[in-house]
PDB file of C-alpha atoms and ligand atoms in Angstrom:
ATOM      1  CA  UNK B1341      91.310 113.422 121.092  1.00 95.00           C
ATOM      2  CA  UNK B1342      89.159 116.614 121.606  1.00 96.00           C
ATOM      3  CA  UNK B1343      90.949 119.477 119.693  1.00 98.00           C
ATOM      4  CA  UNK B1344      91.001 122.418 121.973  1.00 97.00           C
ATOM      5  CA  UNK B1345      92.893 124.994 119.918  1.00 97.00           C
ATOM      6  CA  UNK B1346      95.128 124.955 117.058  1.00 98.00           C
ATOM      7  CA  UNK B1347      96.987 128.097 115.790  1.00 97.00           C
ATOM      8  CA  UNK B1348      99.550 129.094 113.623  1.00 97.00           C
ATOM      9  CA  UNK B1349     102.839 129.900 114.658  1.00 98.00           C
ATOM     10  CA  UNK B1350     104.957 130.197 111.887  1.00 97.00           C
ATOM     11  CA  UNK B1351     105.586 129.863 108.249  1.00 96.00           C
ATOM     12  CA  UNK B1352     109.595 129.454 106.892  1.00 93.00           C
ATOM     13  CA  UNK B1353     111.877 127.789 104.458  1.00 90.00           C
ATOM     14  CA  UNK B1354     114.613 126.853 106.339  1.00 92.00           C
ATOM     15  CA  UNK B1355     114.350 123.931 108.798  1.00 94.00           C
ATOM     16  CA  UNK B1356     116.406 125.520 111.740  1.00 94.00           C
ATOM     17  CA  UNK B1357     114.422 128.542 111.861  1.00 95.00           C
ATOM     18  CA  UNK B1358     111.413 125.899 112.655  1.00 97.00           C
ATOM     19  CA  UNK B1359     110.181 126.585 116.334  1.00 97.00           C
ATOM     20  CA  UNK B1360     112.693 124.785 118.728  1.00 95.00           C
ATOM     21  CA  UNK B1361     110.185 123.868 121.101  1.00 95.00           C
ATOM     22  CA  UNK B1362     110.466 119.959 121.986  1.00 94.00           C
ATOM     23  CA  UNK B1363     107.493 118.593 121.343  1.00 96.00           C
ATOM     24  CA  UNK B1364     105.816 115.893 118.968  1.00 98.00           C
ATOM     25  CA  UNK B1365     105.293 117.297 115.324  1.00 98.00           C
ATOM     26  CA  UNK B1366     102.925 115.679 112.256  1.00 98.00           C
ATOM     27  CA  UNK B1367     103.893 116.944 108.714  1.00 98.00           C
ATOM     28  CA  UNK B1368     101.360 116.325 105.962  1.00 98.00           C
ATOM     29  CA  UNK B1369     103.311 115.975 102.662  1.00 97.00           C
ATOM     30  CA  UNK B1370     102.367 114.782  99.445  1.00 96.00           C
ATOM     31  CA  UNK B1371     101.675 115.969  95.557  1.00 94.00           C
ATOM     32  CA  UNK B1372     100.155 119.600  95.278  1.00 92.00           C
ATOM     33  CA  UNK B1373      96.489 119.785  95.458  1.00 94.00           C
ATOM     34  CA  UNK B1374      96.544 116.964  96.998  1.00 97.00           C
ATOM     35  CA  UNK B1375      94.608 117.881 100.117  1.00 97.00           C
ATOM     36  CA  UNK B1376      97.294 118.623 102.555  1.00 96.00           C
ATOM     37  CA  UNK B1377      96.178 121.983 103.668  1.00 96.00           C
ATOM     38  CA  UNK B1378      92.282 120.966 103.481  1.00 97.00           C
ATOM     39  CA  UNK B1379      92.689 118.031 105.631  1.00 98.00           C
ATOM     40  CA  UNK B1380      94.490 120.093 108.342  1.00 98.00           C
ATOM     41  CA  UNK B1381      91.985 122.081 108.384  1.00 98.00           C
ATOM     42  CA  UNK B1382      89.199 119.409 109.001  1.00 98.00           C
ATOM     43  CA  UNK B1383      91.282 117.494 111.579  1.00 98.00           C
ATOM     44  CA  UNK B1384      91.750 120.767 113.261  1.00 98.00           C
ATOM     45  CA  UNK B1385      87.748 121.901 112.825  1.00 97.00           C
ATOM     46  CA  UNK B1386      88.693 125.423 111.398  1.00 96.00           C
ATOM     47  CA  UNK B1387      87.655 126.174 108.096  1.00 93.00           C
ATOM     48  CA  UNK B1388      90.673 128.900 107.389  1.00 94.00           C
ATOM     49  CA  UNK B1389      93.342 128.093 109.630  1.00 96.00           C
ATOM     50  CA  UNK B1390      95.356 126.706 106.722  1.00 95.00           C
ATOM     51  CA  UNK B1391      95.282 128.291 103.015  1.00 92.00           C
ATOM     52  CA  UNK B1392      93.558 125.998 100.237  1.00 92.00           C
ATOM     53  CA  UNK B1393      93.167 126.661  96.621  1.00 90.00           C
ATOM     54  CA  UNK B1394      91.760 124.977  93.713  1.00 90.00           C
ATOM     55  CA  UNK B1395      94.823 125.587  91.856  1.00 86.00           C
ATOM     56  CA  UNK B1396      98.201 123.614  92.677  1.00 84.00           C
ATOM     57  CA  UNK B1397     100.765 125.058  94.400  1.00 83.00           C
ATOM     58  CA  UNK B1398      98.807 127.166  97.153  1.00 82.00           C
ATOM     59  CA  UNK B1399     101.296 126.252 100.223  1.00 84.00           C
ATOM     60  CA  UNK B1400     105.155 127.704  99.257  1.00 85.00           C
ATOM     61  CA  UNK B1401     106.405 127.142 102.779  1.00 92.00           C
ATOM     62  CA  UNK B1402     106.923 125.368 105.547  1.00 95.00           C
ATOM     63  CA  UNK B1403     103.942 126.278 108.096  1.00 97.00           C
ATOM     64  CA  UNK B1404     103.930 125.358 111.664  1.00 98.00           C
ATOM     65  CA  UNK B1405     100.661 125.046 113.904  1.00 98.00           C
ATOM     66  CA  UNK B1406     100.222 124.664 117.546  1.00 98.00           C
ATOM     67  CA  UNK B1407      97.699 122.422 118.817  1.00 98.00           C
ATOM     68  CA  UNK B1408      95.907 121.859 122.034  1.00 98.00           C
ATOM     69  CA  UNK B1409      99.579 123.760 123.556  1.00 97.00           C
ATOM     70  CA  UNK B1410     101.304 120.402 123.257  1.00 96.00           C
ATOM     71  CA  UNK B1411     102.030 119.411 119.538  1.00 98.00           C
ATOM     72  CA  UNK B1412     102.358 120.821 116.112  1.00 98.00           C
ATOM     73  CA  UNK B1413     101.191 120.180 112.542  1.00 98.00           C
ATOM     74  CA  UNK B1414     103.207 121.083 110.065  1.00 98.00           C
ATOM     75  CA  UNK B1415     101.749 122.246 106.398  1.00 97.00           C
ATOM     76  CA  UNK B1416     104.257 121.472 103.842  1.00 95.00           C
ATOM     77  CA  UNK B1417     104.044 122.270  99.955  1.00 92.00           C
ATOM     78  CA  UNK B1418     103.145 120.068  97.301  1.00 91.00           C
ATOM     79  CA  UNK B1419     105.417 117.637  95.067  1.00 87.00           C
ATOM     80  CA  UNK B1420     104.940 117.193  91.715  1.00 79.00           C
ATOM     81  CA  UNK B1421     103.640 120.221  90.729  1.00 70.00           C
ATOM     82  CA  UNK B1422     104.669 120.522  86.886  1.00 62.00           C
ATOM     83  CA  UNK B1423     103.901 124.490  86.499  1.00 62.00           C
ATOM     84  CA  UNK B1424     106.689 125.176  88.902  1.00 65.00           C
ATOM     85  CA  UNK B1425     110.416 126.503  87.188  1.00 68.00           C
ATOM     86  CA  UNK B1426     113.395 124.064  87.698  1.00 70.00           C
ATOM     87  CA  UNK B1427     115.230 126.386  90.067  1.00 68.00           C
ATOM     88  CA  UNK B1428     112.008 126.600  92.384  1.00 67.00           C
ATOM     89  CA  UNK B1429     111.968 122.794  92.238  1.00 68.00           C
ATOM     90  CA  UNK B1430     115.519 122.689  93.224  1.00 69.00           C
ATOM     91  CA  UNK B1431     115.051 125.095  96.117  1.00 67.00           C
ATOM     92  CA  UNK B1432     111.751 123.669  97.020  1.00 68.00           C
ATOM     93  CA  UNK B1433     112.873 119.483  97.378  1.00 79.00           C
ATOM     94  CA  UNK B1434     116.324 120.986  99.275  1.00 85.00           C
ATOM     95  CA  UNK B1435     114.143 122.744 102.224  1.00 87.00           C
ATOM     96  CA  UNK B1436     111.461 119.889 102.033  1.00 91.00           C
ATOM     97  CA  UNK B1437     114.373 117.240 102.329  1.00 92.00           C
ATOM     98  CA  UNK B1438     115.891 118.927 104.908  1.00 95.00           C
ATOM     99  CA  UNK B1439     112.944 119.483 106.809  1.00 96.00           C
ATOM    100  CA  UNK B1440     112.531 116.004 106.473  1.00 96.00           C
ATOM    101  CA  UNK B1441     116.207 114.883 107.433  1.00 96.00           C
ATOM    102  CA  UNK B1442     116.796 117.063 110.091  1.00 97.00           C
ATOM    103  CA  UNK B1443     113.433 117.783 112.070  1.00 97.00           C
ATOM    104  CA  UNK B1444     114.140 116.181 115.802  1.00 96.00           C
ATOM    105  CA  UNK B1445     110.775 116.853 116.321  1.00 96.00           C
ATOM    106  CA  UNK B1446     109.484 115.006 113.917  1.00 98.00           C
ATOM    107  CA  UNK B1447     107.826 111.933 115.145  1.00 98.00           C
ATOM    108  CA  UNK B1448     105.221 110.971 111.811  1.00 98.00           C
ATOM    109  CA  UNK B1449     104.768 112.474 108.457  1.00 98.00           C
ATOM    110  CA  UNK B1450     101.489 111.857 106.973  1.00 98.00           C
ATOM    111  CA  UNK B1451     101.609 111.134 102.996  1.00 98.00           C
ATOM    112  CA  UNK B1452      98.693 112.019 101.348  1.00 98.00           C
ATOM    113  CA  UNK B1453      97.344 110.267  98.169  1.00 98.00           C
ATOM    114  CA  UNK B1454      94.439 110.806  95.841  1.00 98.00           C
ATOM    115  CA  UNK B1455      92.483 107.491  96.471  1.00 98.00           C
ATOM    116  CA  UNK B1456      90.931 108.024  93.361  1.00 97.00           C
ATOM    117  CA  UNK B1457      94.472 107.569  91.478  1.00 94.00           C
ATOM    118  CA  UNK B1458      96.384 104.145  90.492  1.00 92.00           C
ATOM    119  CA  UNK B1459      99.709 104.732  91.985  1.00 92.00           C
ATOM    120  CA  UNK B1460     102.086 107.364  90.434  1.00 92.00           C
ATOM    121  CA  UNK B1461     105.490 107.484  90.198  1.00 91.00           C
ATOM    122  CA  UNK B1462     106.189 110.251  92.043  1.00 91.00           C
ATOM    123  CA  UNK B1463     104.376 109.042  94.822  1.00 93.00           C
ATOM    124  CA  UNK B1464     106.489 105.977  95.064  1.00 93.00           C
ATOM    125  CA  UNK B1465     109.706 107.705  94.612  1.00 91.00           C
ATOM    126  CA  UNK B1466     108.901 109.582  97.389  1.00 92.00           C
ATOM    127  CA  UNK B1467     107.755 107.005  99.896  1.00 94.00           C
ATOM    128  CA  UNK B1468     110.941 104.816  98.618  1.00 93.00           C
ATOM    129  CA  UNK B1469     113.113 108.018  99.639  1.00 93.00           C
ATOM    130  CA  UNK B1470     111.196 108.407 102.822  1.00 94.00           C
ATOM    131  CA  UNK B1471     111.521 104.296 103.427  1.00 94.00           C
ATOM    132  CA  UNK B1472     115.455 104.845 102.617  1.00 93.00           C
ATOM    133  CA  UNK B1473     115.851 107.538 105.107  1.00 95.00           C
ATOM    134  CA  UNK B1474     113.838 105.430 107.619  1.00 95.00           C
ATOM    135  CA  UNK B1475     111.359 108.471 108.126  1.00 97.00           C
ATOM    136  CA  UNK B1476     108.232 107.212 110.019  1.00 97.00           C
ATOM    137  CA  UNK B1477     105.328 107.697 107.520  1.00 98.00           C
ATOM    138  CA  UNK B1478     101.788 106.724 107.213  1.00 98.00           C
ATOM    139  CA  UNK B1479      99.238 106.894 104.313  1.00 98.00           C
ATOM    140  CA  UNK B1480      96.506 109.713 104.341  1.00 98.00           C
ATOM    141  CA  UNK B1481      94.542 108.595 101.176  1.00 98.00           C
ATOM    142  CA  UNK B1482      92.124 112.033 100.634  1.00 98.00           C
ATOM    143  CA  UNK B1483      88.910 113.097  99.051  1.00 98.00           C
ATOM    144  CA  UNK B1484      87.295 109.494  99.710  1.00 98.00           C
ATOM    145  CA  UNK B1485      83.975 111.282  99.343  1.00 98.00           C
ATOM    146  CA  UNK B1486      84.515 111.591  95.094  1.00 98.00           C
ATOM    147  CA  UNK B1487      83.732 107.579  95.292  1.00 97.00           C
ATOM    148  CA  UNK B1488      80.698 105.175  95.616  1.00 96.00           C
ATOM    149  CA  UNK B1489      81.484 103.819  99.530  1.00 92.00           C
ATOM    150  CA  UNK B1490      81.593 100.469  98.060  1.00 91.00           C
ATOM    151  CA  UNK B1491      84.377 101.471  96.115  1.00 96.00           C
ATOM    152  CA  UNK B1492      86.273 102.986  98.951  1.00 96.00           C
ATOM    153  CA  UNK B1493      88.291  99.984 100.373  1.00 95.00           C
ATOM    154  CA  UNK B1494      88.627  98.461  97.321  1.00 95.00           C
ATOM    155  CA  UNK B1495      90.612 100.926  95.612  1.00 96.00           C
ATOM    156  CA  UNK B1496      92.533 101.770  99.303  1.00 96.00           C
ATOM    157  CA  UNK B1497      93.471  98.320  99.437  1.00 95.00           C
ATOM    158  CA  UNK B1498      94.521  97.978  95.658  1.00 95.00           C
ATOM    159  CA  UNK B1499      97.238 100.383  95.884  1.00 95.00           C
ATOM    160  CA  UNK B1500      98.316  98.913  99.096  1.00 96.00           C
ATOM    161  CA  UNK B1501      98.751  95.579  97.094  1.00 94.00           C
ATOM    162  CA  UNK B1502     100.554  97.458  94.531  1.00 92.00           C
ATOM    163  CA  UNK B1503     103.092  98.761  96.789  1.00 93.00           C
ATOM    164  CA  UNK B1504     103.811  95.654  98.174  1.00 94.00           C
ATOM    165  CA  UNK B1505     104.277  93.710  94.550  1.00 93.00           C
ATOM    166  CA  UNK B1506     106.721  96.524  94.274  1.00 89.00           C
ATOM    167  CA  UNK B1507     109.387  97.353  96.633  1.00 85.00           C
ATOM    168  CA  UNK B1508     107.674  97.107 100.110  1.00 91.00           C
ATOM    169  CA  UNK B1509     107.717  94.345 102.067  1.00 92.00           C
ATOM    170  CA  UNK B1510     105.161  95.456 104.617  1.00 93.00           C
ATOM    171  CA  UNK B1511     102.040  97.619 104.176  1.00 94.00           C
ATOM    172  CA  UNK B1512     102.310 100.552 105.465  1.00 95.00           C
ATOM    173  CA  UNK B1513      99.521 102.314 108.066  1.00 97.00           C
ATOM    174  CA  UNK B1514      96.863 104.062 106.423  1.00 98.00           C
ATOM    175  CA  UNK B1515      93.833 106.023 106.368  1.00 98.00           C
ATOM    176  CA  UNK B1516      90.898 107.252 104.547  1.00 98.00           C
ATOM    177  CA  UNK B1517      89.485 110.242 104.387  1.00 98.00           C
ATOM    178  CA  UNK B1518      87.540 112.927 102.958  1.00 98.00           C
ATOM    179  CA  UNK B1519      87.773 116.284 104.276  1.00 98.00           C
ATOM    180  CA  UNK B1520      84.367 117.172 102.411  1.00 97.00           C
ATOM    181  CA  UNK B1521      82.692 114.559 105.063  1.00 97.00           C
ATOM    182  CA  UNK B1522      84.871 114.290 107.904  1.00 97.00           C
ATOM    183  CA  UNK B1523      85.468 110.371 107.045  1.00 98.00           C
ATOM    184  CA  UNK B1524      88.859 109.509 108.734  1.00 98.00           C
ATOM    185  CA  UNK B1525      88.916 111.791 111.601  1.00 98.00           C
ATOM    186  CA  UNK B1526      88.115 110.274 114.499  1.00 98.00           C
ATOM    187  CA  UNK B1527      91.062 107.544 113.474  1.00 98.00           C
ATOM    188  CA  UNK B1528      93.750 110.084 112.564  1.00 98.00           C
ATOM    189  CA  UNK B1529      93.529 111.975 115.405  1.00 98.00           C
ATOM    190  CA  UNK B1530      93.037 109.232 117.774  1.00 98.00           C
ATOM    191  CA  UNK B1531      96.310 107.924 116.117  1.00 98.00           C
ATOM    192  CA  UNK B1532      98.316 110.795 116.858  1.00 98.00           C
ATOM    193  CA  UNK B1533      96.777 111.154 120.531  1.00 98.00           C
ATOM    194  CA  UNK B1534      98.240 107.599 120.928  1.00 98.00           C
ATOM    195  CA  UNK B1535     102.279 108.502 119.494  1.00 97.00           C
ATOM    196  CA  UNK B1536     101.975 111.635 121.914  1.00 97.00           C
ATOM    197  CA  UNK B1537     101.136 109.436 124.740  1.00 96.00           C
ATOM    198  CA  UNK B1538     103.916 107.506 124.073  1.00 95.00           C
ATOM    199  CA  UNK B1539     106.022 110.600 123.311  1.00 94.00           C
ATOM    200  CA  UNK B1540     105.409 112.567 126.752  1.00 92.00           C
ATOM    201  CA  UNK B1541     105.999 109.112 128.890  1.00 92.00           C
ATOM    202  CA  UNK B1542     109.346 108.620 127.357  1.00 90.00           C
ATOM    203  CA  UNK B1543     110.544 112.291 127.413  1.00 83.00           C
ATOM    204  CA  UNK B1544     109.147 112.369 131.577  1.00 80.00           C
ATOM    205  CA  UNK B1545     111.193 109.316 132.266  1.00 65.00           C
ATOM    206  CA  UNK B1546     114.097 111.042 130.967  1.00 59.00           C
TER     207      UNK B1546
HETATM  208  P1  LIG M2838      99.072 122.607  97.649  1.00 74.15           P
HETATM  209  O1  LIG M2838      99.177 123.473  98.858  1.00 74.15           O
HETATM  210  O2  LIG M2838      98.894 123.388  96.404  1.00 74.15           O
HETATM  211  O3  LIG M2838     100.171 121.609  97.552  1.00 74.15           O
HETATM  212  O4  LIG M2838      97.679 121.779  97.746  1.00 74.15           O
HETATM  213  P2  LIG M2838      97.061 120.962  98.986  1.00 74.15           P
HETATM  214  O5  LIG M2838      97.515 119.564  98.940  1.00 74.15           O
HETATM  215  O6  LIG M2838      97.243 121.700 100.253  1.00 74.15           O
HETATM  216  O7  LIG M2838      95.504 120.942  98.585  1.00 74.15           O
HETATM  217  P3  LIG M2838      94.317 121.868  99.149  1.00 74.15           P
HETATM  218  O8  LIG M2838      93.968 121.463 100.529  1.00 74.15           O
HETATM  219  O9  LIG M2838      94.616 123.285  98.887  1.00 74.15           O
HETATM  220  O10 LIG M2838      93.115 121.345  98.232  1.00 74.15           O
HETATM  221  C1  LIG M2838      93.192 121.325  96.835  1.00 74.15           C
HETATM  222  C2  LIG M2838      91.791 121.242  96.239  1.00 74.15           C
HETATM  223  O11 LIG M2838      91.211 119.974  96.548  1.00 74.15           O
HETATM  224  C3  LIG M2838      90.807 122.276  96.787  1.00 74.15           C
HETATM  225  O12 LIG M2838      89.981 122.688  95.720  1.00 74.15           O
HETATM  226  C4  LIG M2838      90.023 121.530  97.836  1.00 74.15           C
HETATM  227  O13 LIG M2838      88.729 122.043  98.035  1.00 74.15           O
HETATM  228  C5  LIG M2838      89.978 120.141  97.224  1.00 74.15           C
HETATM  229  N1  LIG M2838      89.871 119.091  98.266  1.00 74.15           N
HETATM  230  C6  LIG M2838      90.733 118.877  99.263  1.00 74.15           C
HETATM  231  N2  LIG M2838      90.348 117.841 100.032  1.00 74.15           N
HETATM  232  C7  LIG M2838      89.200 117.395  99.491  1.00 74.15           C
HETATM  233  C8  LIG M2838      88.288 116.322  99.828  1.00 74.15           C
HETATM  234  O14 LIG M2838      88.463 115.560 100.781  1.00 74.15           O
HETATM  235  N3  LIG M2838      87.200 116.173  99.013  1.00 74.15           N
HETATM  236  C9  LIG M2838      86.974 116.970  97.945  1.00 74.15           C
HETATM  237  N4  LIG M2838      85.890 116.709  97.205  1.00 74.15           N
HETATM  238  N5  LIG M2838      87.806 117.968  97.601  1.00 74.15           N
HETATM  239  C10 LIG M2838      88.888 118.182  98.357  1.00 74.15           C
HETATM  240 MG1  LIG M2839      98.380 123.349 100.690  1.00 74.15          MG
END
């Protein structure tokens, strides 16, 4: 898919002031610093269009972005970030959750993972909830360029393994990436150009 333009629209903490537009939406979730905010940036080509920071906890809201006038990605905050007060935790997982309940829109979220890390517990608690609430996911594993290549696949496909000796009966879909080198892009994109296919034939038969 040949990214045309992608802007920002809006940034909020309240699912149903989310635009109302009806049209497919991708939300990149996943533990702060993560890569959520970098990644949408290299899918998208635009070195500022989303906010990054070294430091965890950069994205507080929930930020919508329009691309190529017929989708949106959707910038989410981080999970697991320990610096953060239990209150703003509180208020934080209750607009995330909700997001994630209640978005119509919503057609895939994208969860991001570290593929330098053995799986973490609040990882898995999180794709369990997402499995329990039957929220379509795939894997995003990020910043594939901090390993040898050789190493790549190996360590992709040994947390994969690990999810399934756990709770998950099926692998899920996944990618790697590296928004450093542009690995992964070509495939995520082309991913999402094939769900909004799908998406605008079933909405024009309607
Ligand atoms: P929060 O908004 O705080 O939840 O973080 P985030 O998940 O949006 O992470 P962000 O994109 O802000 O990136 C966090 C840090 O990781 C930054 O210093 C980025 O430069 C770095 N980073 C992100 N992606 C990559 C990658 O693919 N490779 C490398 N080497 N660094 C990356
Ligand atoms: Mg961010």
């Amino acid at each position: 898919m040949k990214i045309k333009s992608a802007s920002f629209v809006i940034s909020n903490s309240n699912v149903r002031s989310c635009p109302n537009e009806s049209i497919p939406e991708y939300a990149f979730i996943g533990r702060s610093n993560v890569g959520k905010s970098s990644l949408i940036n290299m899918l998208m080509q635009k070195k500022s269009l989303a906010k990054t920071s070294g430091r965890p906890g950069k994205t507080q809201l929930i930020n919508h972005f329009k691309v190529n006038d017929n989708w949106f990605l959707v910038d989410l905050p981080g999970y697991g970030y320990a610096r953060v007060s239990k209150r703003d935790k509180k208020t934080f997982q209750k607009y995330i959750t909700d997001y994630f309940l209640e978005r119509e829109q919503l057609v895939c979220a994208f969860v991001l993972i570290d593929i330098r890390h053995e799986p973490q517990k609040v990882d898995l608690e999180f794709l369990e909830w997402m499995g329990e609430n039957q929220i379509p996911f795939a894997l995003i594993f990020t910043k594939a360029d901090k390993l040898k290549p050789q190493v790549i696949k190996k360590q992709a496909e040994a947390y994969i393994s690990q999810l399934l000796s756990g709770s998950w009966d099926e692998a899920p879909l996944y990618f790697v990436t590296s928004a450093s080198n542009t690995l992964g892009r070509e495939e995520v994109l082309e991913f999402i150009d094939g769900i909004n296919t799908d998406y605008f034939k079933a909405t024009a038969v309607k």
